[in-house]
Amino acid sequence: MEPWLKPLTVFTELVLERCDLELEANGRDHHTADLCRERLVVRRGQPFWLTLHFEGRNYEASVDSLTFCAVTGPDPSEEAGTKALFRLSDATEEGAWAAVAADQRDSTLSLHLSTPANAPVGHYRLSLEASTGYQGSSFMLGQFTLLFNSWCPADAVYLDSDEERQEYVLTQQGFIYQGSAKFIKNIPWNFGQFEEGILDICLMLLDVNPKFLRNAGRDCSRRSSPVYVGRVVSGMVNCNDDQGVLLGRWDNNYADGISPMSWIGSVDILRRWKRDGCQRVKYGQCWVFAAVACTVLRCLGIPTRVVTNYNSAHDQNSNLLIEYFRNENFHCWVESWMTRPDLQPGYEGPSPSLSPPPLTPGTYCCGPVPVRAIKEGDLSTKYDAPFVFAEVNADVVDWIRQDDGSLHKSINHSLVVGLKISTKCVGRDDREDITHSYKYPEGSPEEREAFTRANHLNKLVNKEETGVAMRIRVGEGMNRGCDFDVFAHITNSTPEEHTGRLLLCARTVSYNGILGPECGTKDLLSLSLEPYSEKSIPLRILYEKYCDCLTESNLIKVRGLLIEPAANSYLLAERDIYLENPEIKIRILGEPKQNRKLVAEISLQNPLTVALSGCTFTVEGAGLIEEQKTVDVPDPVEAGEEVKVRVDLLPLYVGRHKLVVNFESDRLKAVKGFRNVIVGPS
């Protein structure tokens, strides 16, 4: 038969039966298994699997053409990077969307889809255009969510330490540090970034931010940058100028909401915000803002941790001098890892973001600014470097007002701004001191260079010394419900005798420096200090004096003022004292094995001399049945009585889990506890 008489092979139209998004394999490969139970969630810059199932016949490379389309946002475009068209090819191209055949058998085609490491994060729609000759059909393959990828070296959020990736992206529970610089208290927190519905809430938060509402296409395009996303999240965790999550309040009047001290996790806060139609949740303070921001950023794939700075100062007039005493006992913010291509080399790495100070004009957000820029005193660095520098370096000057209205500058060596900057250790439940990341050692040449660069002339002046020093010391047993002693310890290092007046005052105080009523005073009109001598003057603080005015911060500020009229000297010392709450004990009943039901027994002993009423345990963490997160205790709980409750846990997977507990009553509030649950194979 002549060749031109041979019968032609006619290919029918290629018809897609279904697309398998390979949730299990992709969830494992992309560290999104907790999110991939019913949807596809992958990380950018890393290939993911798809399997196409065709009807009738399989794909033939010689006759079929497959073109994929991935779009995000309401107005996608190729110019903005929110729309990608790419054909099935033989190899991937670095930095581009690509589809490569990985395996073909019978009527199935397995593919590797690659995304750029700088693609905008968010919710994508994926479709396929299949053409055979002049025939063509379109198919919707499905939807997927694209996250930042700290496992990808080309991603701006890359971390080269697997332990740090585990801690700052994947870990769902941790600690936030409160208390005071002399008594640091770890508060357990359930970040819960992979709990049900949280990813959708985080994406919703991006979609109601003011920049999205003004120009959705531009906002979605800029979500390729972790710097941009970090600023959006910093602004959206507060509701000062948008539909943000939390309303801040600092006056101890929380009856129409929930006290900031009562929260034990971000999940309940974010779910309330969504449930109420993006209405503000009442109430938050700095650590709550930081913890919610940490949840959102970790959920989106940006490595993030919560940081606490003790003796934190807010510089309102940018002169790095706090001329009135209103510094915070502690202040919390988040640090996120990212490169900064908009800045000079060397400024990659952790960058603090704060909320909600109104720093950037028109926006209630702060940062991110590289930690290294703060350490070096480079205050021209974006964003908001002067404010963060002042948080850890400002000088505080106290002025004493006399009865006649005159002001006298005091000497106060007991207050140093920026102490014990703390965060949770990687992989352990211990505290890590990261002060060295923000500040050079005091008095070092590098510190003086940083202060000179920052034009912080106050710090370059030698401090006045008188030879007389005073500090506040504490005794034992500083537990809530107890009486205890504090001491003004005074040292005279001179050969002369000094005589003066000593005033001691104890007042309850909130974490951000707002003073409450007095709960202890002493006034010694004539105090003599022998040459080269030391004295300790006690001040007794009684429970009956502080019980009704102690805030949920559990803090009492003790100040001592030594006045020497002959030398016109005013020596001030102060200390914030944290009163310990009773311990919450958590016992796991049963052997923690995979897929085995467990029971947690939670108990607390009333440490007060009076009965408690309105007692409630709230529990968060993996494995809880939703309805059992809150357990009420019958009234009353008598003085010294131990109360116990039990909560059922759902079967857990192998690994480390943490239960976080909060106890509330009429007289004891914001008592926290936690328990690690290590689940082994069955």
XYZ file of C-alpha atoms in Angstrom:
682
model
C 0.000 0.000 0.000
C 1.257 3.439 -0.881
C 2.245 5.502 2.224
C -0.289 8.178 1.425
C -3.028 5.577 1.461
C -2.311 4.418 5.065
C -5.199 5.167 7.510
C -4.665 8.276 9.683
C -4.674 7.965 13.464
C -7.403 10.215 14.815
C -7.022 11.334 18.438
C -10.173 12.102 20.332
C -10.394 15.095 22.591
C -8.484 14.718 25.875
C -11.001 14.649 28.706
C -10.080 15.041 32.357
C -12.008 12.799 34.726
C -10.599 14.176 37.965
C -7.535 15.697 39.590
C -5.977 14.207 42.713
C -4.264 16.919 44.763
C -2.251 14.284 46.673
C -2.999 15.829 50.054
C -1.122 13.277 52.138
C 2.113 13.329 50.129
C 2.126 17.108 49.700
C 1.290 17.704 53.342
C 4.218 15.530 54.373
C 6.673 17.089 51.913
C 5.652 20.683 52.648
C 5.332 20.386 56.454
C 1.629 21.190 56.197
C 0.131 17.841 57.193
C -2.017 19.464 59.905
C -3.502 21.770 57.264
C -3.812 19.247 54.416
C -6.531 17.004 55.758
C -9.243 18.422 53.472
C -7.409 20.999 51.330
C -4.093 21.524 49.598
C -1.637 23.788 51.416
C 1.907 24.037 50.039
C 4.962 26.239 50.438
C 6.372 28.375 47.662
C 9.615 27.566 45.856
C 9.096 23.820 46.319
C 7.423 21.391 43.846
C 4.168 19.685 44.772
C 2.399 16.651 43.313
C -0.716 16.471 41.158
C -2.193 13.406 39.485
C -4.477 13.859 36.485
C -6.932 11.053 35.676
C -8.216 11.104 32.073
C -11.234 9.410 30.493
C -10.792 7.058 27.543
C -7.155 7.728 26.759
C -4.065 9.184 28.362
C -2.063 12.258 27.513
C 0.101 12.003 24.364
C 2.965 14.472 24.302
C 3.106 14.471 20.510
C -0.464 15.619 20.001
C -1.741 17.094 23.276
C -0.902 20.450 24.763
C -1.503 21.148 28.463
C -1.480 24.735 29.725
C -1.996 25.526 33.393
C -3.310 28.735 34.920
C -2.836 29.731 38.590
C -4.487 32.900 39.863
C -4.863 34.606 43.244
C -6.892 37.598 44.357
C -10.007 39.201 42.888
C -8.208 40.914 39.978
C -5.343 38.626 38.867
C -2.848 39.759 36.242
C 0.455 38.486 34.918
C 2.021 41.949 35.308
C 1.229 41.983 39.035
C 2.446 38.418 39.542
C -1.001 37.243 40.638
C -1.651 35.217 37.488
C 0.614 32.587 35.929
C 0.211 30.717 32.614
C 2.632 27.838 32.037
C 2.727 24.787 29.785
C 3.702 21.230 30.614
C 7.445 21.071 29.920
C 10.407 18.748 30.231
C 12.231 20.698 32.932
C 11.632 23.367 35.547
C 12.907 26.884 35.173
C 14.301 28.450 38.337
C 12.144 31.258 39.662
C 9.160 30.453 37.439
C 5.899 28.546 37.547
C 6.364 25.160 35.880
C 4.721 21.768 35.379
C 6.818 18.669 34.653
C 5.620 15.117 34.018
C 6.912 12.782 36.713
C 5.152 9.512 35.829
C 2.614 8.220 33.306
C 0.674 4.967 33.330
C -2.651 3.807 31.921
C -4.915 6.868 32.009
C -3.069 8.823 34.711
C -0.401 11.505 34.520
C 1.561 12.467 37.634
C 3.000 15.976 37.674
C 5.369 18.127 39.657
C 4.147 21.725 39.828
C 6.754 24.306 40.828
C 6.080 27.783 42.184
C 8.521 30.707 42.365
C 10.133 31.367 45.734
C 8.856 34.946 45.517
C 5.272 34.209 44.487
C 2.548 36.061 46.429
C 1.189 33.954 49.271
C -2.530 33.349 49.528
C -5.423 31.358 48.104
C -5.001 30.174 44.488
C -7.312 28.721 41.847
C -5.708 26.237 39.444
C -7.154 25.381 36.035
C -6.070 23.414 32.949
C -6.485 24.098 29.231
C -6.114 20.831 27.276
C -5.926 21.065 23.475
C -5.657 18.376 20.805
C -5.264 19.782 17.324
C -8.048 22.283 16.922
C -9.997 20.897 19.861
C -9.692 22.298 23.372
C -11.328 22.074 26.760
C -10.898 23.811 30.108
C -10.974 22.070 33.464
C -10.887 23.374 37.025
C -8.242 21.326 38.848
C -8.883 22.709 42.280
C -7.694 25.266 44.760
C -4.641 25.506 46.957
C -3.096 27.837 49.521
C 0.498 28.986 49.045
C 2.606 29.862 52.100
C 6.061 31.292 52.721
C 8.767 28.611 52.836
C 11.576 28.781 55.383
C 12.885 25.441 54.002
C 13.624 27.008 50.588
C 17.007 28.805 50.298
C 15.616 31.143 47.634
C 12.726 32.299 49.848
C 13.176 35.564 51.759
C 12.176 33.777 55.002
C 14.707 30.947 54.672
C 16.223 29.544 57.884
C 19.152 27.153 57.618
C 18.498 25.536 61.011
C 15.929 22.747 61.058
C 15.566 23.155 64.841
C 14.711 26.835 64.395
C 12.232 26.056 61.610
C 10.568 23.531 63.879
C 10.353 26.054 66.721
C 9.453 29.246 64.864
C 7.142 27.856 62.152
C 5.716 24.505 63.268
C 5.523 24.588 67.077
C 1.999 25.438 68.248
C 2.614 26.023 71.953
C 5.174 28.086 73.797
C 5.782 30.653 76.508
C 5.482 34.395 76.896
C 7.579 36.001 79.622
C 6.032 38.396 82.133
C 6.686 39.354 85.753
C 9.641 41.648 86.377
C 13.343 41.737 85.530
C 14.136 40.334 88.988
C 11.388 37.703 88.855
C 10.739 36.495 85.331
C 7.551 34.476 84.988
C 6.842 32.162 82.048
C 3.220 32.201 80.864
C 2.180 29.213 78.688
C 0.452 30.122 75.427
C -1.332 28.076 72.782
C -0.497 29.675 69.418
C -2.515 26.969 67.610
C -1.632 28.116 64.088
C -2.659 24.758 62.598
C -5.913 24.314 64.496
C -9.150 24.051 62.540
C -10.169 27.217 60.722
C -7.154 29.322 61.733
C -5.568 29.426 58.266
C -8.817 30.716 56.746
C -9.025 33.363 59.471
C -5.451 34.475 58.770
C -6.235 34.826 55.060
C -9.423 36.715 55.926
C -7.361 39.069 58.074
C -5.252 39.903 55.017
C -8.387 40.430 52.925
C -9.942 43.025 55.232
C -6.827 45.105 55.773
C -7.166 48.745 54.594
C -4.603 48.333 51.794
C -6.613 45.458 50.282
C -9.848 47.448 50.518
C -8.218 50.392 48.729
C -6.495 48.395 45.972
C -6.987 44.627 46.128
C -4.827 43.862 43.097
C -1.826 45.777 44.403
C -2.215 44.361 47.912
C -2.311 40.743 46.669
C 0.729 41.413 44.470
C 2.721 42.782 47.416
C 2.013 39.647 49.468
C 5.133 38.217 47.873
C 7.128 40.216 50.461
C 7.308 39.069 54.096
C 8.170 42.671 55.047
C 4.865 43.854 53.587
C 2.869 41.001 55.112
C 4.540 41.611 58.475
C 3.482 45.262 58.456
C -0.064 44.340 57.485
C -0.297 41.819 60.338
C 1.228 44.312 62.813
C -1.511 46.771 61.928
C -4.342 44.236 61.838
C -3.888 42.626 65.251
C -5.150 45.896 66.751
C -8.364 47.647 65.744
C -7.341 51.274 66.167
C -7.771 52.228 62.502
C -9.281 49.192 60.759
C -11.240 45.952 61.251
C -8.420 44.562 63.342
C -8.638 41.737 65.830
C -8.132 43.155 69.318
C -9.141 46.234 71.255
C -6.511 47.341 73.739
C -7.390 48.392 77.274
C -5.175 49.163 80.268
C -7.464 50.527 83.007
C -8.407 47.204 84.695
C -12.089 47.648 83.702
C -12.829 44.581 81.592
C -16.387 43.714 82.664
C -17.782 44.022 79.123
C -15.118 41.732 77.655
C -12.329 39.404 78.721
C -9.332 40.533 80.725
C -6.063 40.428 78.753
C -4.555 38.324 81.548
C -7.232 35.629 81.113
C -6.334 34.577 77.568
C -4.219 31.447 77.245
C -4.099 31.180 73.482
C -4.685 32.887 70.156
C -7.229 30.404 68.764
C -10.211 31.556 70.817
C -9.416 35.206 70.035
C -9.218 34.662 66.273
C -12.340 32.494 66.193
C -14.307 35.119 68.123
C -13.156 37.788 65.648
C -14.404 35.746 62.700
C -17.602 34.616 64.404
C -18.577 38.219 65.171
C -18.035 39.429 61.607
C -14.538 40.874 62.045
C -15.616 42.889 65.078
C -12.952 43.731 67.633
C -12.355 41.298 70.481
C -12.189 42.807 73.963
C -9.445 43.054 75.331
C -5.738 42.882 74.578
C -2.446 44.207 75.875
C 1.063 43.976 74.471
C 1.681 40.247 74.960
C -1.764 39.367 73.569
C -1.149 41.490 70.455
C 2.282 39.874 70.059
C 0.973 36.330 70.566
C -1.840 36.733 68.019
C 0.610 38.252 65.521
C 2.940 35.295 66.126
C 0.098 32.852 65.384
C -0.826 34.590 62.131
C 2.757 34.931 60.896
C 3.681 31.322 61.735
C 0.492 30.152 60.037
C 1.481 32.046 56.875
C 4.955 30.507 57.038
C 7.064 33.394 58.392
C 9.392 32.206 61.202
C 8.353 34.210 64.271
C 8.859 34.299 68.028
C 7.513 36.444 70.888
C 10.094 38.566 72.711
C 9.778 40.303 76.115
C 11.851 43.346 77.073
C 11.995 44.291 80.757
C 12.052 47.934 81.850
C 10.796 48.971 78.453
C 10.552 52.684 77.621
C 8.375 54.568 75.125
C 10.119 57.665 73.743
C 7.345 60.078 72.795
C 9.473 63.017 71.594
C 12.367 61.109 69.946
C 15.099 62.551 72.167
C 15.852 59.157 73.772
C 15.207 60.735 77.183
C 12.193 59.671 79.243
C 11.753 62.742 81.441
C 8.761 61.460 83.344
C 8.427 58.019 84.862
C 6.018 55.964 82.818
C 8.069 53.094 81.511
C 6.585 49.618 81.234
C 7.628 46.833 83.553
C 7.823 44.731 80.426
C 6.814 45.040 76.805
C 6.318 42.292 74.236
C 6.773 42.238 70.491
C 7.443 39.658 67.783
C 10.620 38.963 65.853
C 10.317 37.535 62.352
C 13.090 36.169 60.115
C 13.399 37.696 56.657
C 15.905 39.122 54.242
C 15.781 42.858 53.594
C 16.671 43.510 49.938
C 15.517 47.113 50.475
C 18.357 47.665 52.981
C 22.122 47.404 52.983
C 23.716 43.928 53.187
C 23.970 42.424 56.663
C 20.502 43.410 57.844
C 18.868 40.038 57.193
C 17.650 37.942 60.110
C 15.322 38.664 63.023
C 13.296 41.878 62.743
C 11.027 43.123 65.540
C 7.465 44.228 64.835
C 5.326 45.891 67.495
C 1.643 46.675 67.862
C -0.256 48.939 68.402
C 1.757 52.218 68.677
C 0.766 54.758 65.983
C 4.208 55.322 64.519
C 4.022 55.186 60.754
C 1.774 58.134 59.815
C -1.844 57.041 59.536
C -1.113 53.451 60.511
C -1.077 51.676 63.873
C 1.883 49.401 63.241
C 5.597 49.353 63.912
C 8.455 47.610 62.145
C 9.819 45.328 60.987
C 13.270 46.727 61.657
C 16.426 44.548 61.742
C 17.715 43.751 65.233
C 21.231 44.497 64.016
C 20.225 48.064 63.119
C 19.020 48.566 66.704
C 22.262 47.184 68.114
C 24.368 49.405 65.846
C 22.297 52.534 66.542
C 21.407 52.931 62.870
C 18.183 54.855 63.373
C 17.657 55.684 59.699
C 16.746 52.055 58.970
C 13.185 51.171 57.965
C 10.859 50.742 59.730
C 10.523 52.772 62.985
C 14.083 52.153 64.248
C 14.119 55.151 66.674
C 11.093 53.842 68.575
C 12.492 50.321 68.974
C 15.937 51.696 69.900
C 14.345 53.745 72.686
C 12.490 50.655 73.968
C 15.812 49.102 74.953
C 18.171 52.082 75.367
C 16.394 55.257 76.504
C 17.420 57.111 79.656
C 14.863 57.694 82.397
C 15.123 60.843 84.517
C 12.994 61.129 87.660
C 12.075 64.517 89.049
C 11.038 64.940 92.688
C 8.403 67.621 93.297
C 8.676 69.315 96.692
C 5.771 70.773 98.674
C 6.695 74.246 97.417
C 6.400 73.050 93.801
C 10.125 73.021 93.064
C 11.586 70.115 91.079
C 14.761 68.247 91.960
C 16.487 65.738 89.698
C 17.066 62.394 91.401
C 19.822 59.823 91.036
C 18.437 56.406 90.164
C 20.912 53.644 89.346
C 18.369 50.902 90.015
C 16.499 51.423 86.743
C 18.166 50.374 83.504
C 16.032 50.418 80.371
C 16.227 47.238 78.313
C 17.011 44.300 80.598
C 16.721 40.522 80.338
C 15.292 40.565 76.791
C 13.749 37.110 76.752
C 12.278 34.483 74.458
C 11.688 30.750 74.586
C 14.651 28.488 73.814
C 14.630 26.487 70.611
C 13.359 22.970 71.330
C 13.226 23.412 75.123
C 10.870 24.937 77.693
C 13.642 27.213 78.991
C 14.176 30.952 78.676
C 16.818 32.374 76.334
C 18.325 35.781 77.096
C 18.853 37.632 73.802
C 19.824 41.042 75.231
C 23.184 40.733 73.462
C 21.359 40.749 70.116
C 19.963 44.221 70.821
C 22.740 45.847 72.879
C 26.505 45.756 73.213
C 27.920 45.183 76.725
C 27.462 48.244 78.924
C 30.478 50.542 78.817
C 32.101 48.789 75.862
C 33.636 50.778 72.969
C 31.062 49.215 70.637
C 28.235 50.507 72.858
C 29.673 54.047 72.783
C 29.972 53.859 68.998
C 26.329 52.786 68.709
C 25.187 55.612 70.997
C 27.274 58.106 69.013
C 25.751 56.839 65.772
C 22.281 57.198 67.303
C 23.156 60.672 68.631
C 22.242 59.369 72.098
C 24.312 61.968 73.944
C 22.579 61.275 77.276
C 24.203 57.848 77.467
C 27.679 59.273 76.785
C 27.641 61.473 79.895
C 29.324 59.994 82.967
C 26.810 59.166 85.677
C 26.838 61.142 88.871
C 28.211 59.227 91.875
C 27.780 60.273 95.528
C 29.341 57.365 97.381
C 25.953 56.418 98.833
C 23.975 53.670 97.091
C 20.555 52.157 97.737
C 18.707 49.179 96.340
C 15.526 47.322 97.204
C 15.909 43.750 98.408
C 13.207 41.163 98.983
C 12.678 38.420 101.492
C 11.251 34.935 101.149
C 7.665 33.833 100.622
C 6.367 36.482 98.230
C 3.218 34.540 97.411
C -0.196 35.971 96.741
C -2.207 35.837 99.938
C 0.817 36.226 102.244
C 2.407 39.043 104.238
C 6.078 39.642 103.413
C 9.014 42.005 103.963
C 11.026 44.139 101.570
C 14.191 46.028 102.493
C 15.907 49.268 101.535
C 19.566 48.260 101.566
C 21.768 51.367 101.848
C 25.570 51.428 101.533
C 27.804 54.331 102.547
C 31.162 53.920 100.781
C 32.592 57.252 101.972
C 34.676 58.174 105.071
C 32.010 60.674 106.142
C 28.808 60.146 108.072
C 25.626 60.862 106.106
C 22.296 61.874 107.599
C 19.035 62.048 105.740
C 15.371 61.198 105.515
C 14.211 57.850 104.112
C 10.795 57.369 102.594
C 9.604 53.912 101.562
C 6.402 53.334 99.631
C 4.807 50.233 98.120
C 1.997 50.538 95.576
C 0.264 48.033 93.356
C 1.146 48.540 89.698
C 0.054 47.186 86.358
C 2.583 45.766 83.923
C 2.636 49.003 81.898
C 3.494 51.242 84.851
C 0.072 52.507 85.977
C 0.246 52.869 89.756
C -2.523 51.800 92.122
C -3.158 52.539 95.820
C -0.507 52.385 98.510
C -0.153 49.086 100.343
C 2.780 49.919 102.619
C 4.699 53.042 103.709
C 7.493 54.064 106.068
C 8.968 57.509 106.793
C 12.203 57.748 108.795
C 12.822 61.449 109.398
C 16.385 60.984 110.569
C 18.543 58.153 109.282
C 22.260 58.126 110.078
C 24.783 56.231 107.975
C 28.160 55.613 109.590
C 31.288 55.787 107.383
C 31.784 52.619 105.324
C 28.600 51.063 106.675
C 25.509 49.233 105.415
C 21.937 49.266 106.673
C 18.794 47.338 105.739
C 15.498 49.017 106.578
C 12.462 46.675 106.434
C 9.015 47.491 105.112
C 6.221 45.052 105.947
C 3.597 44.579 103.223
C 0.324 43.048 104.436
C -2.130 40.987 102.390
C -5.035 42.915 103.871
C -3.549 46.085 102.356
C -2.963 44.813 98.806
C -5.645 42.123 98.397
C -8.318 44.387 96.938
C -6.094 46.536 94.720
C -3.589 44.060 93.277
C -4.013 43.952 89.500
C -3.950 40.784 87.432
C -0.276 41.534 86.736
C 0.441 40.532 90.377
C 2.971 43.385 90.643
C 3.857 45.713 93.522
C 6.269 48.606 92.966
C 8.488 49.460 95.942
C 10.324 52.789 95.912
C 12.801 54.210 98.341
C 13.836 57.884 98.399
C 16.801 59.004 100.484
C 16.986 62.787 100.874
C 20.157 64.476 102.156
C 19.302 68.150 102.586
C 22.885 69.131 103.396
C 24.124 67.812 100.045
C 20.896 68.637 98.160
C 20.930 64.968 97.115
C 17.928 62.860 96.137
C 18.716 59.157 95.808
C 15.972 56.963 94.367
C 15.763 53.157 94.244
C 12.890 51.009 93.059
C 11.933 47.449 92.333
C 8.893 45.718 90.922
C 7.901 42.646 92.903
C 5.951 39.772 91.380
C 3.712 37.787 93.718
C 3.556 34.096 92.921
C 0.187 32.519 92.172
C -0.671 29.057 93.503
C 0.480 26.150 91.370
C -1.911 24.451 88.978
C -1.204 20.727 88.954
C -2.009 18.683 85.838
C -1.953 14.899 85.874
C -2.493 12.673 82.827
C -4.505 9.580 83.702
C -3.617 6.664 81.491
C -0.552 5.876 79.396
C -0.097 8.401 76.549
C -0.147 6.155 73.474
C -1.200 6.921 69.916
C -4.965 6.778 69.267
C -5.702 6.145 72.940
C -8.164 8.299 74.883
C -6.718 10.110 77.882
C -8.030 12.119 80.809
C -6.350 15.190 82.315
C -6.876 15.821 86.030
C -6.383 19.483 86.969
C -6.156 20.724 90.554
C -5.432 23.900 92.521
C -5.340 24.723 96.232
C -6.877 27.977 97.465
C -3.950 29.839 99.111
C -6.054 32.656 100.555
C -7.598 33.024 103.985
C -11.051 33.531 102.440
C -13.304 31.353 100.279
C -13.344 31.642 96.489
C -16.434 31.783 94.282
C -17.045 31.838 90.541
C -14.179 29.410 89.951
C -13.546 28.305 86.354
C -10.813 26.305 84.633
C -10.213 27.024 80.938
C -8.073 24.579 78.989
C -6.497 24.831 75.521
C -4.206 22.584 73.543
C -4.167 19.646 71.172
C -6.525 16.775 71.928
C -9.303 18.647 73.690
C -12.979 18.134 73.029
C -14.323 21.620 72.237
C -17.173 21.570 74.771
C -14.829 20.664 77.588
C -12.489 23.631 77.277
C -14.272 25.425 80.136
C -15.098 23.672 83.418
C -16.998 25.449 86.220
C -16.318 24.582 89.860
C -19.192 24.543 92.431
C -19.093 27.390 94.983
C -17.535 27.933 97.402
C -13.901 26.807 97.449
C -12.920 27.275 101.090
C -9.606 28.655 102.322
C -6.923 25.976 101.953
C -9.264 23.663 100.016
C -7.987 21.809 96.949
C -10.324 21.626 93.960
C -10.029 19.030 91.175
C -11.613 18.741 87.737
C -11.169 16.309 84.845
C -11.255 16.861 81.087
C -11.322 14.206 78.384
C -8.734 14.285 75.614
C -9.263 13.019 72.092
C -6.793 10.411 70.798
C -3.489 12.117 69.961
C -0.878 11.387 67.309
C 2.717 10.517 68.200
C 4.668 13.540 69.358
C 4.842 16.263 71.972
C 1.667 18.081 72.989
C 1.001 20.773 75.569
C -2.079 21.498 77.658
C -2.439 25.117 78.786
C -4.728 25.964 81.723
C -6.109 29.224 83.142
C -7.942 29.538 86.471
C -10.322 32.395 87.304
C -12.315 33.259 90.428
C -13.594 36.325 92.226
C -10.293 36.842 94.081
C -7.731 34.829 92.124
C -7.442 35.651 88.434
C -5.211 34.660 85.544
C -3.547 31.716 87.292
C -1.726 29.749 84.581
C -0.377 26.221 84.299
C 0.756 23.790 81.619
C 1.677 20.165 81.107
C 3.642 18.513 78.307
C 2.087 15.289 77.021
C 4.532 12.996 75.224
C 2.560 10.498 73.132
C 4.310 7.314 72.036
C 3.375 4.712 69.430
C 0.657 2.250 70.370
